[in-house]
Short mmCIF file of C-alpha atoms in Angstrom, two decimals:
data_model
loop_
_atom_site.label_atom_id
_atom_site.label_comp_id
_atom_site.label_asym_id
_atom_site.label_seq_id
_atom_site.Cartn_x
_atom_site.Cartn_y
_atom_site.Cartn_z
CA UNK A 1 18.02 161.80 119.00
CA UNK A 2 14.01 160.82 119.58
CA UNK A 3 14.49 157.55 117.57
CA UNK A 4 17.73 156.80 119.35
CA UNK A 5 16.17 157.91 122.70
CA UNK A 6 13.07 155.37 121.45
CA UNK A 7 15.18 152.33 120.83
CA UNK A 8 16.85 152.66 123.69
CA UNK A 9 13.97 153.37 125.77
CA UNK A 10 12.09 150.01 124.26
CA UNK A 11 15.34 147.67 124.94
CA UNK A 12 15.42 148.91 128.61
CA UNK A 13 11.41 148.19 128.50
CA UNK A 14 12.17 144.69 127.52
CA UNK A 15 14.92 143.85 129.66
CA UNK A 16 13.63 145.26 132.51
CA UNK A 17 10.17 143.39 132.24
CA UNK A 18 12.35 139.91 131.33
CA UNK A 19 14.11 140.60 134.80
CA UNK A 20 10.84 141.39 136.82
CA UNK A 21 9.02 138.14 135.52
CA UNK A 22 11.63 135.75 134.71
CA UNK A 23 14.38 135.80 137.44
CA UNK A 24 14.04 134.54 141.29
CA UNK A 25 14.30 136.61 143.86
CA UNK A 26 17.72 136.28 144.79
CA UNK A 27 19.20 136.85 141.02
CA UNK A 28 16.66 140.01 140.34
CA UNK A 29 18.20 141.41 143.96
CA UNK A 30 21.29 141.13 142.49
CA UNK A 31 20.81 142.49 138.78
CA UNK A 32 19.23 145.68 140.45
CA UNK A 33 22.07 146.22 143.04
CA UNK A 34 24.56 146.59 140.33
CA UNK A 35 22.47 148.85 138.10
CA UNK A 36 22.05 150.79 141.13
CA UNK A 37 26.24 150.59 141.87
CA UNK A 38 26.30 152.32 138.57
CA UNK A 39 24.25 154.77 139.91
CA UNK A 40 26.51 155.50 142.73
CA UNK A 41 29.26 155.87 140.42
CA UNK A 42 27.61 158.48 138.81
CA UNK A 43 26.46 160.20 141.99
CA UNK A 44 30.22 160.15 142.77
CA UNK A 45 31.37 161.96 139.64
CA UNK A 46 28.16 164.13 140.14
CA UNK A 47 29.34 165.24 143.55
CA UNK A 48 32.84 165.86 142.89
CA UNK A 49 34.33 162.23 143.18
CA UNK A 50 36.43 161.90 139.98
CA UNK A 51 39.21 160.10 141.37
CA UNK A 52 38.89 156.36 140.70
CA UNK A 53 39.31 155.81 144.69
CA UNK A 54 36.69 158.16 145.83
CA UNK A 55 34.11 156.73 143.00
CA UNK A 56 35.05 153.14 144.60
CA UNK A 57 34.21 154.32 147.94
CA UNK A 58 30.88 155.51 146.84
CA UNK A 59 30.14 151.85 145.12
CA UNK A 60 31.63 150.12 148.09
CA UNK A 61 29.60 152.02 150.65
CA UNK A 62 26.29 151.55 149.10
CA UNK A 63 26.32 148.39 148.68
CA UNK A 64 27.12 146.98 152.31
CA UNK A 65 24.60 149.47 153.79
CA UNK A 66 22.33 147.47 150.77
CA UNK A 67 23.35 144.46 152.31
CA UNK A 68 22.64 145.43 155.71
CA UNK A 69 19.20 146.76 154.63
CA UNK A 70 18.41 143.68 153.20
CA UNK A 71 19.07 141.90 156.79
CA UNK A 72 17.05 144.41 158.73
CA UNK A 73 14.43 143.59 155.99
CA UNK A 74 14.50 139.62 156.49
CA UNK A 75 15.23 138.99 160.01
CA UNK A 76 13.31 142.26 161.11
CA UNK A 77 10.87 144.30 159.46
CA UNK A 78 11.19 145.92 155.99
CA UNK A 79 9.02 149.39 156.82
CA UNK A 80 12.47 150.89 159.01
CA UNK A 81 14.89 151.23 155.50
CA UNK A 82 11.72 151.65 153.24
CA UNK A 83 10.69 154.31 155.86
CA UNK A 84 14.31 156.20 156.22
CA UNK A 85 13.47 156.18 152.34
CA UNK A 86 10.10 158.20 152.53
CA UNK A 87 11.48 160.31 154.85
CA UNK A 88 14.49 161.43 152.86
CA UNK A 89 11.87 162.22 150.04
CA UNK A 90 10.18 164.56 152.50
CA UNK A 91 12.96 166.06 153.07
CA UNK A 92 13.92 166.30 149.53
CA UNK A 93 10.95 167.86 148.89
CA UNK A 94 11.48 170.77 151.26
CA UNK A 95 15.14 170.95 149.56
CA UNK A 96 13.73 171.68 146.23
CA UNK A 97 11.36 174.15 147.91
CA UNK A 98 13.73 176.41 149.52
CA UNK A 99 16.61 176.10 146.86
CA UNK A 100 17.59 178.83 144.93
CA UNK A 101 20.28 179.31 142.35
CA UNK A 102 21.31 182.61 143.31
CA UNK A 103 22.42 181.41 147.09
CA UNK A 104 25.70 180.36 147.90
CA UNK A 105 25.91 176.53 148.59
CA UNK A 106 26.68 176.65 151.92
CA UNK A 107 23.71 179.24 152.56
CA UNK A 108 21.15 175.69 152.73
CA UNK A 109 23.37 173.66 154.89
CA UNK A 110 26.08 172.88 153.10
CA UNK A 111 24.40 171.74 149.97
CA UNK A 112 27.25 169.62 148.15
CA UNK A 113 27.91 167.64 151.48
CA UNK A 114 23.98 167.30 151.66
CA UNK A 115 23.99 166.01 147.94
CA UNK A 116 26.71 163.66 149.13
CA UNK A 117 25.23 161.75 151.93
CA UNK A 118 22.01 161.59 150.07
CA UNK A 119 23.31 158.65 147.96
CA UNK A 120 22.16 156.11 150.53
CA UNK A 121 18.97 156.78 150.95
CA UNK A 122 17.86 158.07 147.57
CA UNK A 123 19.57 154.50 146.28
CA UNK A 124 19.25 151.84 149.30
CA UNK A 125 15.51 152.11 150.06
CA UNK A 126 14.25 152.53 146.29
CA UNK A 127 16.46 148.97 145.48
CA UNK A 128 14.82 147.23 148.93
CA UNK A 129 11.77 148.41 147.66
CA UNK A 130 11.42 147.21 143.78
CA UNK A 131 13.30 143.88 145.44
CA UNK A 132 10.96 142.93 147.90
CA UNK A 133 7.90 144.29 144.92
CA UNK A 134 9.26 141.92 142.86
CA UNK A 135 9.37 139.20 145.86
CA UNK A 136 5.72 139.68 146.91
CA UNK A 137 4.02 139.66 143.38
CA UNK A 138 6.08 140.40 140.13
CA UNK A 139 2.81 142.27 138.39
CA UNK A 140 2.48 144.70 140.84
CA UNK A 141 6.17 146.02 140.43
CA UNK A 142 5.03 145.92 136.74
CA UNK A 143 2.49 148.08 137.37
CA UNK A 144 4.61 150.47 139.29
CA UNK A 145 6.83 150.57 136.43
CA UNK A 146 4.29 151.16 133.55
CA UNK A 147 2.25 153.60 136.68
CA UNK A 148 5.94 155.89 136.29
CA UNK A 149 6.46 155.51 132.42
CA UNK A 150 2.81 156.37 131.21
CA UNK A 151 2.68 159.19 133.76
CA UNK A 152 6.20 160.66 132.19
CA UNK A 153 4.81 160.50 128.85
CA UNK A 154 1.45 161.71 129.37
CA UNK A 155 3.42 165.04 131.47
CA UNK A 156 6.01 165.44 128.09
CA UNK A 157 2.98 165.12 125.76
CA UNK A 158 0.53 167.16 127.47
CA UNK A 159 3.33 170.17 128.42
CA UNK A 160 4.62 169.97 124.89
CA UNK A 161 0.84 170.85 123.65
CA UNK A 162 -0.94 173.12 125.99
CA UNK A 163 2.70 173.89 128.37
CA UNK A 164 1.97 177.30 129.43
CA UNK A 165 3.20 177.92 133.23
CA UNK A 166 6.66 176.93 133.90
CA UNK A 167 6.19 174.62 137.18
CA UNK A 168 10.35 174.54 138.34
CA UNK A 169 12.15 176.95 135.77
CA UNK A 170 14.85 177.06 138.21
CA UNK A 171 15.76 173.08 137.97
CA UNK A 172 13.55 171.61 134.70
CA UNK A 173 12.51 174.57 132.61
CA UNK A 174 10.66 171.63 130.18
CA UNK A 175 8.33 170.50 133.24
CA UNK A 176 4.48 172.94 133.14
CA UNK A 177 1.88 172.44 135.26
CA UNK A 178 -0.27 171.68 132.54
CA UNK A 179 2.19 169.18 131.66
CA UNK A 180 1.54 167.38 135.60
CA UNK A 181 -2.12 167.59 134.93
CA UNK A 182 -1.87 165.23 132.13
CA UNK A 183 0.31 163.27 134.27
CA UNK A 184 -1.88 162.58 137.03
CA UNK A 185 -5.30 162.75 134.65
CA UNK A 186 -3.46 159.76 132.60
CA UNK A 187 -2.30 157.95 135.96
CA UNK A 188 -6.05 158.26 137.21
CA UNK A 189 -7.00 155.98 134.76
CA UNK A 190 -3.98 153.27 134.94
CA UNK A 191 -4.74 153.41 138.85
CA UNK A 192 -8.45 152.81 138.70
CA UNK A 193 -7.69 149.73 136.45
CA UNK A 194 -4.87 149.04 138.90
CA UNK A 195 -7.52 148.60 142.34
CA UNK A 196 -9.50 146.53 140.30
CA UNK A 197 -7.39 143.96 139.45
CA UNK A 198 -4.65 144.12 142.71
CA UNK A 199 -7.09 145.16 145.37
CA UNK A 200 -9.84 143.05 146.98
CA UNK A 201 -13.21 143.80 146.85
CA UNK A 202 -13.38 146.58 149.02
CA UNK A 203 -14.53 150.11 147.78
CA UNK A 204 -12.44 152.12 150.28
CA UNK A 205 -9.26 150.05 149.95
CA UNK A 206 -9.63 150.56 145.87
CA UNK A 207 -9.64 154.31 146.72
CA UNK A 208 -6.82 154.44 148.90
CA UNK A 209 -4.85 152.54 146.16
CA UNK A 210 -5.91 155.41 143.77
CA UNK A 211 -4.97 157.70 146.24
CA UNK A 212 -1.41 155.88 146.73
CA UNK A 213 -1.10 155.87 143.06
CA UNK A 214 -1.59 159.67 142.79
CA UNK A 215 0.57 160.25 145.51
CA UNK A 216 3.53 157.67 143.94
CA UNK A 217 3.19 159.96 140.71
CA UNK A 218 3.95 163.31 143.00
CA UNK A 219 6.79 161.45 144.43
CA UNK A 220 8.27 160.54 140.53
CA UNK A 221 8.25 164.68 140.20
CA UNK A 222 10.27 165.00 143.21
CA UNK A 223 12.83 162.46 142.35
CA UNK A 224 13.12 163.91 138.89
CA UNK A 225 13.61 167.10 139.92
CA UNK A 226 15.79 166.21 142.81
CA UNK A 227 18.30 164.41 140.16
CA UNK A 228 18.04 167.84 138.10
CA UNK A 229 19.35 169.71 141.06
CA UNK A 230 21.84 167.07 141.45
CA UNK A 231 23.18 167.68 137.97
CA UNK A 232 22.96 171.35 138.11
CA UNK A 233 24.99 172.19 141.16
CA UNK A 234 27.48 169.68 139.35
CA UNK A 235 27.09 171.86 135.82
CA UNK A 236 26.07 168.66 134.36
CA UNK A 237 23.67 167.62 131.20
CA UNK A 238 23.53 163.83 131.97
CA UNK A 239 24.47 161.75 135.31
CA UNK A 240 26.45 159.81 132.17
CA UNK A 241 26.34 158.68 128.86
CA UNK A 242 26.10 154.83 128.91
CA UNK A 243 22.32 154.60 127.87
CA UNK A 244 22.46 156.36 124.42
CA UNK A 245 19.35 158.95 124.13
CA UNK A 246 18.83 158.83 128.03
CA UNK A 247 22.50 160.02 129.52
CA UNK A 248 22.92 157.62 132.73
CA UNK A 249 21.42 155.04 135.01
CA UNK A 250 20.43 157.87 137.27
CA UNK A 251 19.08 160.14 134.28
CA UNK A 252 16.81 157.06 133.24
CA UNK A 253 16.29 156.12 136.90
CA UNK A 254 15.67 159.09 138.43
CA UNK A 255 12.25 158.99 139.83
CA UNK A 256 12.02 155.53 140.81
CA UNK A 257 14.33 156.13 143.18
CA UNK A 258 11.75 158.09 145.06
CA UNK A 259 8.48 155.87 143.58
CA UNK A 260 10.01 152.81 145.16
CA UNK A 261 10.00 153.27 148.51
CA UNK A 262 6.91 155.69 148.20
CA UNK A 263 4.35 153.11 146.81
CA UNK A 264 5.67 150.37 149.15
CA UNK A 265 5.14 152.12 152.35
CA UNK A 266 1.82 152.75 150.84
CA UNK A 267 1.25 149.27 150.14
CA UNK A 268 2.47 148.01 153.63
CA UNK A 269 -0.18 150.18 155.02
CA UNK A 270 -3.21 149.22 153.10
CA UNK A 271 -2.69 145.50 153.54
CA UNK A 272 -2.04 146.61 157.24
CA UNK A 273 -5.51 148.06 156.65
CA UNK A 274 -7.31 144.94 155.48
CA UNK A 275 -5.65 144.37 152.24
#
């Protein structure tokens, strides 16, 4: 399982970094969008939409609200859907906070028509976001990328070594706290290197990207363990099985959708700020 979980891990590495620094704009917009429509498929069967209609519906909805997002974003201003995006994550924040496992579902609102709804803007501002990345300067979505991969590493290696306290034994058993410390002490380092090659000379506008960087790898927790909530109301392993060793799009996925739009608000604000 590791070595398939490896090779499949590596030819996702190299055909995601082909698409960041070889396509235009236009043609990585679109190579996204349909990973992410295979996403939404999955979120279908995830919240109860087996029937091929229902799963079509979910596909066909989030991409025109894509499409709209991306007009708002060119003939308006990209920080409303990248916003509705942060905000969501807030909110999904306080939903992991308050759930509980031995509550009925519609104790928290109505959780499975909460889950539901949430396909738009867990999907629709994380695409906008690694789109218009990509637009502005392919490196730094490369960054963002490795920023989220090292980070998930450094958490599994660090929890499988000195993993003591469970840190959400209710929704990821595997994650520790100790396991997050290596996280963010390894994504320290990648986002110190980061402000000195992305940010301009300017010591409080490097430390602000650190501290956008720290916060982006808080926001990868949430949309990890947001997507194991997802799967465990649905009494699900996987969102699917087309990436062999990872499950689905969204198992693979998972906490960029929350990254995205996290680190681009962030971004927006700093070069807002001087950058």
């Amino acid at each position: 399982m590791f070595k398939q979980r490896l090779v499949t891990g590596l030819l996702l590495a190299g055909v995601a970094f082909a698409a960041i620094l070889g396509l235009p704009n236009i043609a990585f917009g679109i190579f996204v969008l349909v990973t992410f429509l295979i996403g939404a498929d999955e979120w279908a069967r995830l919240t109860g939409g087996h029937t091929p209609l229902i799963r079509l519906a979910y596909v066909a909805v989030v991409a025109v609200v894509a499409g709209l997002a991306w007009g708002l974003a060119e003939h308006g201003d990209v920080r409303l859907p990248i916003l509705i995006g942060v905000i969501w994550w807030l909110a999904a924040t306080v939903l992991l906070l308050v759930y509980s496992p031995n509550r009925p579902l519609d104790v928290i609102g109505g959780m499975r028509m909460v889950m539901r709804l949430a396909v738009l803007p867990s999907l629709v501002p994380a695409w906008l976001a690694i789109v218009w990345l990509q637009r502005y300067d392919p490196w730094l979505l490369v960054f963002l990328v490795v920023l989220a991969a090292v980070g998930d590493s450094a958490a599994y290696l660090a929890g499988k070594r000195f993993g003591r306290h469970r840190m959400a034994p209710r929704l990821s058993p595997g994650k520790t706290w100790e396991g997050l410390m290596g996280e963010m002490l390894m994504s320290l380092l990648l986002a110190i290197a980061g402000a000195w090659h992305f940010v301009a000379d300017d010591v409080w506008l490097r430390m602000g990207f650190v501290g956008l960087c720290l916060l982006t790898v808080l926001a990868s927790v949430v949309g990890d363990l947001f997507e194991s909530l997802l799967k465990r109301l649905a009494g699900a392993k996987d969102s699917g099985s087309l990436l062999p060793g990872h499950g689905g799009v969204l198992d693979r996925f998972d906490s960029h959708l929350a990254v995205a739009p996290v680190f681009l608000m962030g971004w927006l604000w700093l070069r807002g700020s001087g950058l």
